[in-house]
Coordinates of C-alpha atoms and ligand atoms in Angstrom, one line a residue:
X53 CA -0.1 -0.3 -0.3
X54 CA 3.1 2.4 0.2
X55 CA 3.8 2.3 -3.4
X56 CA 0.2 5.0 -3.4
X57 CA -0.3 8.1 -2.2
X58 CA -3.4 7.1 -0.6
X59 CA -5.4 4.5 1.2
X60 CA -8.4 5.2 -0.2
X61 CA -9.5 7.9 -3.0
X62 CA -13.6 8.7 -2.8
X63 CA -15.0 10.8 -5.6
X64 CA -17.6 12.6 -4.0
X65 CA -18.4 14.4 -1.1
X66 CA -21.9 13.2 -0.6
X67 CA -24.0 11.5 2.6
X68 CA -21.8 8.1 0.7
X69 CA -18.7 9.3 -0.1
X70 CA -17.8 11.6 2.6
X71 CA -19.2 8.4 5.5
X72 CA -16.7 6.4 4.0
X73 CA -13.4 9.4 4.0
X74 CA -14.7 10.3 7.5
X75 CA -14.6 7.0 9.1
X76 CA -11.4 5.5 7.0
X77 CA -9.4 8.4 7.8
X78 CA -10.7 7.9 11.6
X79 CA -8.8 3.9 11.4
X80 CA -5.6 5.4 10.3
X81 CA -5.7 5.1 6.8
X82 CA -4.3 8.0 4.4
X83 CA -7.6 8.9 3.0
X84 CA -8.5 12.0 0.1
X85 CA -12.0 12.8 -0.8
X86 CA -12.5 15.7 -4.2
X87 CA -15.7 17.1 -4.6
X88 CA -16.7 18.9 -7.3
X89 CA -19.8 21.3 -5.9
X90 CA -20.3 21.6 -2.4
X91 CA -19.3 19.3 0.7
X92 CA -23.0 17.4 1.2
X93 CA -23.9 16.6 -1.9
X94 CA -27.8 16.3 -3.2
X95 CA -29.1 15.4 0.0
X96 CA -27.5 18.4 2.4
X97 CA -27.2 20.4 -0.4
X98 CA -30.7 20.2 -2.7
X99 CA -32.7 17.2 -1.0
X100 CA -33.8 16.1 2.0
X101 CA -32.4 18.5 4.4
X102 CA -34.0 22.1 2.7
X103 CA -36.8 19.9 1.3
X104 CA -37.1 19.2 5.2
X105 CA -36.9 22.9 5.9
X106 CA -39.5 23.6 3.3
X107 CA -42.0 21.3 4.3
X108 CA -41.8 23.2 8.1
X109 CA -42.6 26.7 5.9
X110 CA -45.0 25.4 3.5
X111 CA -47.5 24.3 7.0
X112 CA -47.5 27.3 8.8
X113 CA -50.4 28.4 7.1
X114 CA -52.5 25.4 8.4
X115 CA -51.5 26.1 11.6
X116 CA -52.5 29.5 11.7
X117 CA -55.9 28.1 10.8
X118 CA -55.7 25.3 13.0
X119 CA -55.2 27.2 16.4
X120 CA -58.8 29.2 16.4
X121 CA -60.4 25.9 17.7
X122 CA -57.6 26.6 20.3
X123 CA -58.2 30.1 21.2
X124 CA -55.9 31.7 19.3
X125 CA -56.4 34.8 17.1
X126 CA -54.3 34.8 14.5
X127 CA -53.2 38.4 13.0
X128 CA -52.5 38.9 9.6
X129 CA -49.6 37.2 8.8
X130 CA -47.4 37.7 5.8
X131 CA -44.3 35.6 3.9
X132 CA -41.7 36.5 2.7
X133 CA -39.8 33.7 -0.1
X134 CA -36.5 36.2 0.1
X135 CA -36.0 35.5 4.0
X136 CA -36.6 31.2 3.3
X137 CA -34.2 31.2 0.8
X138 CA -31.2 33.1 2.6
X139 CA -31.7 31.2 6.1
X140 CA -31.9 28.2 4.9
X141 CA -28.9 29.2 2.7
X142 CA -27.0 29.5 6.0
X143 CA -28.4 26.7 7.5
X144 CA -27.2 24.4 4.5
X145 CA -23.4 26.5 4.0
X146 CA -23.4 25.4 8.2
X147 CA -24.1 21.4 7.1
X148 CA -21.8 21.9 4.1
X149 CA -18.7 22.9 6.7
X150 CA -19.5 20.3 9.1
X151 CA -19.2 17.6 6.3
X152 CA -16.2 19.2 5.1
X153 CA -14.6 19.8 8.5
X154 CA -15.5 16.0 9.4
X155 CA -13.5 14.2 6.9
X156 CA -10.2 17.1 8.3
X157 CA -10.8 16.1 11.7
X158 CA -10.6 12.3 11.1
X159 CA -7.1 13.7 9.2
X160 CA -8.8 12.9 5.7
X161 CA -7.4 15.6 2.5
X162 CA -10.6 16.7 1.2
X163 CA -9.8 18.6 -2.7
X164 CA -12.8 21.3 -3.6
X165 CA -12.5 20.1 -7.4
X166 CA -13.6 17.3 -10.0
X167 CA -12.0 14.0 -10.0
X168 CA -11.7 11.4 -12.9
X169 CA -9.8 7.9 -13.6
X170 CA -7.4 8.0 -15.1
X171 CA -6.5 4.0 -14.4
X172 CA -7.9 2.0 -11.8
X173 CA -5.3 3.4 -9.1
X174 CA -5.0 6.5 -10.7
X175 CA -7.3 9.8 -10.2
X176 CA -7.3 13.1 -11.7
X177 CA -7.8 16.3 -9.9
X178 CA -8.9 18.6 -12.6
X179 CA -9.1 21.6 -10.8
X180 CA -5.4 21.4 -10.0
X181 CA -3.8 19.5 -13.3
X182 CA -2.2 16.5 -11.1
X183 CA -2.9 13.1 -10.8
X184 CA -2.9 11.0 -7.7
X185 CA -2.4 7.1 -6.6
X186 CA -4.6 5.4 -4.2
X187 CA -5.2 1.5 -3.0
X188 CA -8.4 2.1 -3.6
X189 CA -10.9 3.9 -4.8
X190 CA -14.4 4.5 -4.1
X191 CA -17.1 6.4 -6.5
X192 CA -19.8 7.6 -4.9
X193 CA -21.2 10.4 -7.3
X194 CA -24.6 10.8 -6.6
X195 CA -27.0 11.0 -9.6
X196 CA -29.1 13.9 -10.7
X197 CA -32.5 15.1 -12.4
X198 CA -33.8 13.0 -15.5
X199 CA -34.2 15.9 -17.8
X200 CA -36.7 14.0 -20.1
X201 CA -34.5 15.0 -23.1
X202 CA -37.2 13.9 -25.2
X203 CA -39.8 16.6 -24.3
X204 CA -40.1 19.4 -26.3
X205 CA -39.5 22.6 -24.7
X206 CA -38.1 20.6 -21.4
X207 CA -35.2 23.0 -21.4
X208 CA -37.9 25.4 -19.7
X209 CA -38.3 23.2 -17.1
X210 CA -37.0 23.5 -12.9
X211 CA -36.2 20.3 -11.1
X212 CA -36.4 19.9 -7.7
X213 CA -32.9 21.4 -7.4
X214 CA -33.4 24.7 -9.0
X215 CA -36.5 25.2 -6.8
X216 CA -35.1 25.4 -3.7
X217 CA -33.1 28.8 -4.9
X218 CA -36.0 30.5 -7.0
X219 CA -35.8 34.0 -7.6
X220 CA -39.5 34.7 -6.9
X221 CA -42.5 31.7 -5.6
X222 CA -44.3 31.7 -9.0
X223 CA -48.1 32.0 -8.8
X224 CA -48.4 28.2 -10.1
X225 CA -46.5 25.7 -10.9
X226 CA -47.3 22.3 -13.1
X227 CA -45.0 19.2 -11.6
X228 CA -44.6 16.1 -13.0
X229 CA -44.2 12.6 -11.6
X230 CA -45.8 10.8 -8.7
X231 CA -42.5 9.9 -6.7
X232 CA -41.6 10.3 -4.1
X233 CA -40.3 14.5 -4.9
X234 CA -43.1 15.8 -7.3
X235 CA -45.4 15.4 -4.3
X236 CA -43.5 16.5 -1.5
X237 CA -42.7 19.4 -4.1
X238 CA -46.7 20.0 -5.2
X239 CA -47.6 19.8 -1.3
X240 CA -45.1 22.5 -0.3
X241 CA -45.6 24.9 -3.2
X242 CA -49.5 24.5 -2.6
X243 CA -49.4 25.2 1.9
X244 CA -47.1 28.6 0.2
X245 CA -49.5 29.2 -1.7
X246 CA -49.0 28.6 -5.5
X247 CA -51.7 27.3 -7.7
X248 CA -50.5 23.7 -7.9
X249 CA -51.0 21.1 -9.9
X250 CA -49.6 17.5 -10.3
X251 CA -50.0 15.7 -13.0
X252 CA -49.0 11.3 -13.1
X253 CA -48.7 9.3 -16.5
X254 CA -50.0 6.6 -14.5
X255 CA -53.2 5.0 -12.3
X256 CA -52.4 6.6 -9.1
X257 CA -49.3 8.4 -7.5
X258 CA -46.5 6.8 -5.4
X259 CA -46.5 3.5 -6.8
X260 CA -44.7 0.9 -4.9
X261 CA -46.2 2.5 -1.7
X262 CA -49.5 0.4 -0.1
X263 CA -52.5 1.6 -2.0
X264 CA -54.9 2.6 0.7
X265 CA -52.5 5.5 1.6
X266 CA -52.1 6.2 -2.1
X267 CA -55.6 6.6 -2.5
X268 CA -56.0 8.4 0.5
X269 CA -53.2 11.0 0.2
X270 CA -54.5 11.4 -3.3
X271 CA -58.0 12.6 -1.7
X272 CA -56.9 14.5 0.5
X273 CA -53.8 16.7 -1.1
X274 CA -57.2 17.3 -3.5
X275 CA -59.0 18.6 -0.7
X276 CA -56.6 21.0 0.2
X277 CA -56.6 22.1 -3.8
X278 CA -53.9 20.6 -5.5
X279 CA -55.2 19.4 -8.5
X280 CA -54.0 16.2 -8.9
X281 CA -54.3 14.9 -12.6
X282 CA -53.8 10.7 -13.3
X283 CA -52.6 9.6 -16.3
X284 CA -51.5 12.6 -17.6
X285 CA -48.3 13.4 -19.3
X286 CA -47.1 16.7 -20.9
X287 CA -47.0 17.2 -25.0
X288 CA -45.1 20.3 -25.0
X289 CA -44.2 22.8 -23.0
X290 CA -43.6 26.8 -24.4
X291 CA -43.0 29.8 -23.4
X292 CA -45.0 33.1 -24.2
X293 CA -43.4 36.0 -24.8
X294 CA -44.3 37.6 -20.9
X295 CA -42.2 34.7 -19.6
X296 CA -44.9 31.9 -18.8
X297 CA -45.0 28.8 -19.5
X298 CA -48.0 27.4 -21.6
X299 CA -47.8 23.6 -20.6
X300 CA -49.8 20.9 -22.5
X301 CA -51.0 17.8 -21.4
X302 CA -51.9 14.5 -22.9
X303 CA -55.7 15.1 -22.2
X304 CA -55.7 17.9 -23.9
X305 CA -55.5 21.2 -21.7
X306 CA -53.3 23.8 -21.4
X307 CA -51.9 25.4 -18.4
X308 CA -50.1 28.5 -17.9
X309 CA -47.5 28.5 -14.8
X310 CA -44.8 30.8 -13.8
X311 CA -42.2 27.3 -13.1
X312 CA -43.5 23.7 -14.2
X313 CA -41.5 21.2 -12.6
X314 CA -39.5 17.8 -13.8
X315 CA -39.5 15.7 -11.4
X316 CA -39.4 11.9 -13.6
X317 CA -36.4 10.2 -11.2
X318 CA -32.9 10.6 -10.9
X319 CA -30.6 9.5 -13.6
X320 CA -26.9 8.3 -12.0
X321 CA -23.9 10.3 -12.6
X322 CA -21.2 8.4 -14.2
X323 CA -20.5 10.2 -17.8
X324 CA -17.1 11.7 -18.4
X325 CA -15.6 9.9 -14.9
X326 CA -13.3 8.4 -16.6
X327 CA -14.7 4.2 -15.9
X328 CA -14.0 3.1 -19.2
X329 CA -10.5 4.5 -18.3
X330 CA -10.8 2.3 -15.4
X331 CA -12.3 -0.9 -16.8
X332 CA -15.5 -0.1 -14.2
X333 CA -18.5 -1.5 -16.4
X334 CA -21.9 0.1 -16.0
X335 CA -25.2 -1.0 -16.1
X336 CA -28.9 0.0 -18.6
X337 CA -29.3 3.6 -17.3
X338 CA -25.5 4.6 -16.9
X339 CA -25.4 2.9 -13.1
X340 CA -22.2 1.6 -11.8
X341 CA -22.7 -2.1 -11.5
X342 CA -21.4 -3.3 -8.4
X343 CA -21.5 -7.2 -6.7
X344 CA -23.0 -7.5 -2.8
X345 CA -19.6 -5.9 -0.8
X346 CA -20.6 -2.9 -3.1
X347 CA -17.4 -3.7 -5.0
X348 CA -16.8 -2.8 -9.2
X349 CA -16.0 -4.9 -11.7
X350 CA -12.3 -3.7 -10.9
X351 CA -10.8 -5.3 -8.0
X352 CA -9.9 -2.4 -5.8
X353 CA -12.7 0.4 -7.1
X354 CA -15.8 0.0 -5.4
X355 CA -18.9 2.7 -5.2
X356 CA -21.6 3.1 -2.9
X357 CA -25.3 5.2 -3.4
X358 CA -27.3 6.7 -6.3
X359 CA -25.2 6.2 -8.6
X360 CA -25.4 2.6 -7.7
X361 CA -28.6 3.1 -8.7
X362 CA -29.6 0.3 -6.0
X363 CA -32.0 2.2 -3.5
X364 CA -32.3 6.1 -3.6
X365 CA -32.0 6.5 -0.4
X366 CA -29.5 9.1 2.4
X367 CA -29.2 6.1 4.6
X368 CA -28.6 3.5 2.3
X369 CA -25.5 5.2 1.1
X370 CA -24.7 5.9 4.4
X371 CA -25.4 1.9 5.5
X372 CA -23.7 1.4 2.1
X373 CA -20.3 3.2 3.2
X374 CA -20.0 1.5 6.6
X375 CA -20.1 -1.9 4.7
X376 CA -17.2 -0.2 3.0
X377 CA -15.3 0.7 5.8
X378 CA -15.9 -3.3 7.7
X379 CA -15.0 -5.0 4.0
X380 CA -11.9 -3.1 3.2
X381 CA -10.3 -1.3 6.1
X382 CA -11.5 -4.0 9.2
X383 CA -11.0 -6.6 7.2
X384 CA -15.3 -7.8 8.4
X385 CA -16.2 -8.2 5.2
X386 CA -20.1 -6.7 5.4
X387 CA -22.8 -7.3 2.9
X388 CA -25.3 -4.0 3.0
X389 CA -28.2 -5.3 3.8
X390 CA -31.0 -3.4 1.8
X391 CA -34.1 -5.5 2.9
X392 CA -37.4 -4.1 4.8
X393 CA -36.2 -0.2 4.3
X394 CA -38.7 2.2 6.0
X395 CA -38.8 5.6 4.2
X396 CA -40.9 8.4 4.4
X397 CA -43.2 10.9 2.0
X398 CA -42.7 14.6 3.6
X399 CA -45.7 15.4 1.3
X400 CA -48.5 16.6 4.1
X401 CA -50.1 14.8 5.3
X402 CA -47.0 11.9 6.1
X403 CA -46.3 8.7 4.7
X404 CA -44.2 7.2 6.8
X405 CA -44.1 3.1 5.7
X406 CA -42.0 -0.3 6.3
X407 CA -42.1 -3.8 4.7
X408 CA -44.8 -4.9 2.0
X409 CA -47.5 -3.1 1.2
X410 CA -50.8 -5.4 1.1
X411 CA -50.6 -5.3 -2.3
X412 CA -47.4 -6.8 -2.8
X413 CA -47.7 -8.9 0.2
X414 CA -50.5 -11.0 -1.6
X415 CA -49.0 -12.1 -4.3
X416 CA -46.1 -13.5 -1.8
X417 CA -48.4 -14.6 0.8
X418 CA -51.6 -17.2 0.6
X419 CA -53.4 -15.9 3.5
X420 CA -53.0 -11.9 5.3
X421 CA -54.6 -10.3 8.2
X422 CA -55.4 -6.6 7.7
X423 CA -55.5 -4.4 10.3
X424 CA -56.4 -0.9 9.5
X425 CA -57.8 2.2 11.3
X426 CA -58.8 5.6 10.3
X427 CA -59.5 8.0 13.1
X428 CA -59.2 12.0 13.3
X429 CA -56.1 12.9 15.5
X430 CA -56.6 14.3 18.0
X431 CA -55.0 17.3 17.8
X432 CA -57.6 18.5 15.0
X433 CA -61.2 17.5 17.3
X434 CA -60.1 21.1 18.4
X435 CA -58.7 22.8 15.0
X436 CA -62.1 20.9 13.1
X437 CA -59.7 20.4 10.5
X438 CA -61.4 16.8 8.6
X439 CA -58.0 15.2 8.4
X440 CA -57.8 11.6 8.9
X441 CA -55.4 9.3 10.2
X442 CA -53.9 6.0 8.1
X443 CA -53.1 3.4 9.8
X444 CA -51.8 -0.4 8.5
X445 CA -50.5 -3.7 9.2
X446 CA -50.5 -5.8 6.6
X447 CA -49.4 -9.8 8.7
X448 CA -49.2 -13.3 7.7
X449 CA -51.9 -14.7 8.5
X450 CA -50.0 -17.9 9.2
X451 CA -47.3 -17.2 11.6
X452 CA -48.5 -13.8 12.6
X453 CA -45.2 -12.3 11.5
X454 CA -46.2 -8.7 10.9
X455 CA -44.9 -7.9 6.8
X456 CA -45.4 -4.4 6.7
X457 CA -46.9 -0.8 8.7
X458 CA -48.5 1.7 7.2
X459 CA -49.2 5.2 8.1
X460 CA -50.6 8.2 6.9
X461 CA -50.9 11.6 9.2
X462 CA -48.7 13.7 11.3
X463 CA -45.3 12.4 12.5
X464 CA -45.5 9.0 10.4
X465 CA -42.2 9.8 9.3
X466 CA -41.1 9.7 13.3
X467 CA -43.6 6.1 13.8
X468 CA -41.5 4.4 10.3
X469 CA -38.6 5.2 12.1
X470 CA -39.4 2.7 15.4
X471 CA -42.0 0.3 13.8
X472 CA -38.8 -0.4 10.8
X473 CA -37.2 -2.1 14.4
X474 CA -39.4 -3.7 15.0
X475 CA -40.1 -5.1 11.1
X476 CA -36.9 -5.7 10.4
X477 CA -36.2 -7.8 13.9
X478 CA -38.9 -9.8 12.6
X479 CA -42.1 -9.2 15.1
X480 CA -45.3 -10.5 14.9
X481 CA -49.3 -9.4 15.6
X482 CA -48.5 -10.6 19.4
X483 CA -45.7 -9.0 20.2
X484 CA -47.7 -5.9 18.7
X485 CA -50.9 -6.8 21.2
X486 CA -48.6 -7.0 23.8
X487 CA -46.8 -4.2 23.5
X488 CA -48.4 -1.4 26.0
X489 CA -50.0 1.7 24.7
X490 CA -48.4 5.4 25.2
X491 CA -51.6 7.2 25.8
X492 CA -52.4 9.5 24.2
X493 CA -51.2 9.0 21.1
X494 CA -52.4 8.6 17.1
X495 CA -49.3 5.7 17.5
X496 CA -51.6 4.1 20.2
X497 CA -53.3 2.8 17.3
X498 CA -50.7 0.4 16.1
X499 CA -50.7 -1.2 19.3
X500 CA -53.9 -1.7 20.1
X501 CA -56.2 -3.2 16.5
X502 CA -57.0 -6.3 17.7
X503 CA -58.6 -7.8 15.2
X504 CA -58.5 -7.4 12.2
X505 CA -60.2 -5.4 9.7
X506 CA -60.4 -8.1 6.6
X507 CA -58.6 -10.9 5.3
X508 CA -56.8 -11.5 2.4
X509 CA -56.9 -15.0 0.5
X510 CA -55.2 -15.6 -2.5
X511 CA -54.6 -12.4 -3.8
X512 CA -58.7 -11.7 -2.5
X513 CA -60.4 -10.2 0.0
X514 CA -62.0 -12.4 1.7
X515 CA -64.2 -10.1 4.6
Ligands
NDP766 P1 -39.5 8.3 -8.1 O1 -38.7 7.3 -8.1 O2 -39.7 8.5 -6.6 O3 -40.7 9.0 -9.2 C1 -40.5 9.3 -10.2 C2 -41.5 9.0 -11.1 O4 -41.9 10.0 -12.4 C3 -42.2 8.0 -10.9 O5 -43.8 8.3 -10.7 C4 -42.5 8.0 -12.9 O6 -43.4 7.2 -12.7 C5 -42.3 9.1 -13.1 N1 -41.6 9.0 -14.6 C6 -40.8 8.4 -14.7 N2 -40.2 8.3 -16.3 C7 -41.1 9.1 -16.8 C8 -41.3 9.7 -17.6 N3 -40.6 9.4 -18.7 N4 -42.7 10.5 -17.8 C9 -43.2 11.1 -16.7 N5 -43.5 10.3 -15.6 C10 -42.4 9.2 -15.8 O7 -38.0 9.1 -8.5 P2 -38.2 11.0 -7.4 O8 -37.6 11.8 -9.0 O9 -39.6 11.5 -7.3 O10 -37.1 10.3 -6.9 C11 -35.5 10.0 -7.1 C12 -35.4 9.6 -5.7 O11 -35.3 10.4 -4.9 C13 -36.4 8.6 -5.0 O12 -36.5 7.2 -5.6 C14 -36.3 8.9 -4.0 O13 -35.4 7.5 -3.8 C15 -35.2 9.0 -3.3 N6 -35.7 10.4 -2.5 C16 -36.5 10.2 -2.1 C17 -36.9 11.1 -0.9 C18 -37.5 10.6 0.4 O14 -37.1 10.0 1.1 N7 -39.1 11.6 1.6 C19 -37.3 12.8 -1.2 C20 -36.9 13.3 -2.3 C21 -36.5 12.3 -3.1 P3 -43.7 5.8 -12.7 O15 -44.3 5.0 -11.3 O16 -44.7 5.0 -13.4 O17 -42.7 4.5 -12.9

C-alpha cells in the first residue's frame, strides 16, 4: 500500500462518500476525497435537508388556521420567500462545512475539484491538473434529475434542485411525476400559496406504496386544493413572450404557469468519470454495477449510493459506506442489507412505511390479516380540520409475522423509524398486541388493533 499516495480516494462528497472518507480516516488510513460542487451532496445541498425545511415553512398556514379552535386569534400573516431561501442557505452552508471539516478532523484530505479516473489506481484532480494514486477508490458521485430530453420544451422546466433557489415564487406551478419529489414539492408549493397541479402518468401516485395510503393521500391533497391529474403527461412546454409557460397536456388541456417542474426520477452521475479507462462496468441506465459488497468490476474500485442505482435513499448510501469500510479496512466482509428499509414521504399528511404493501404481500403470501384504522387525530378535534390518520398492519395469516406497517398522518415519518426496528426484528402481531400503548398518542393505534379489519386469501379480499 505504501506505493500509493493514499489508501483510499473517494470521488464525491455526498452522504455516502463523506461517511466512508471520515470513518476510514478515523481508522488511521490515508484518505482523500474530492467534491466538485459543495460537500454534503444532494441530501444536504439540494435534497432532503432543504426540502424538510421547506415542508416546515409550508405548514404554517394550516397551523395558523388550526389555532382558532384552540382559542388563538392569528392576526394578519405574511410570507417572505427570500427570507426562507436565505435562512435555508445559511443552514445548508453550516452543514456543508461540517461535512467537510468532519473528514479533515479525522485526518483526511479534501479537494474542491472534479476528480476522474485515469486508470484503476490513478485519479486526476482536475482543478490542480495533477494526478494522485490510491490503493482503493470509492465512487460516490450520486445522481441528477432525469432531464426528460424527449419532451419538447424541456429546457424551460426546472428540477427540484432549482426549486430551492427560485428568485420568486410563481403564482402557479405544474409538476410532473408521481414519486417522492413530485408529491413532496406539490405539497410544499401549495402550502406556500402557489396554485399547484400535479400530473402523473400512472393510475395512482406513489407507485409501490400501499394503495390505501396512495388513494387517501391523493384525496386529501385534492381537498386541500392541489389538482392531481393521473394518466396524464406533458405533450410540450412552450414559453410565452411574457415569460410564462404553457404546459400542453396529453388530455388536450393547456395550463399556464410561472414554473413547470420535472420530477420523473434521477439518473446516476457516471458520465466523463473515466470509468472506461479504469475498466469499470456500467449498466442499462448508466449505473455502476457492483457486487453484494459494493465492489465494481475492478477489484480495487468500489461504489456506493445513488450512482449504483440500488435504493436511492440517503441512509442507504450511508449504510453502504459503513459496510464498505468494514469490508475493505476492517477485514470484515459486510454486505449492505437492503431488505425492509423504512421510508417516509414528506407529503402533507406524511407517509411513513416499512415492509410490504398489502398488494405486494398478497402476491407473496397465501393468507393475510389486515389491521386498519382510520381516525381523526386528537389535535384536529378542536382545530376542526377534517383530515384523518390511516394506519395499517399487514400480517402473514399463518405465522402472524408483521409484513408491512403503513401510516398516513402527522409524524408518520417518525413512527416509520420505530416501526422499522420492529419489522427488522421480525416481530409478530402478538408482539405488537402485548406492547403497552402510549396514551394519548396517534401511534398507540398500532398496538391496539386487536381484530383484523379483513383478510386476504389467495390475493382476494375475504371479509
Ligand atoms: P421516483 O422514482 O420516486 O419517481 C419518479 C416518478 O416519475 C414516478 O412517478 C414515475 O412514474 C415518473 N416517471 C418516470 N419517467 C417518466 C416519464 N418519462 N414521464 C413521466 N413520468 C415519469 O423519483 P423522484 O424523482 O421523485 O425521486 C428520486 C429518488 O430520490 C427517489 O427514488 C427517492 O428514493 C429519493 N427521494 C427520497 C425522498 C425521501 O426519502 N423522502 C425524497 C425525495 C427523493 P412511474 O411510477 O409510472 O414509474
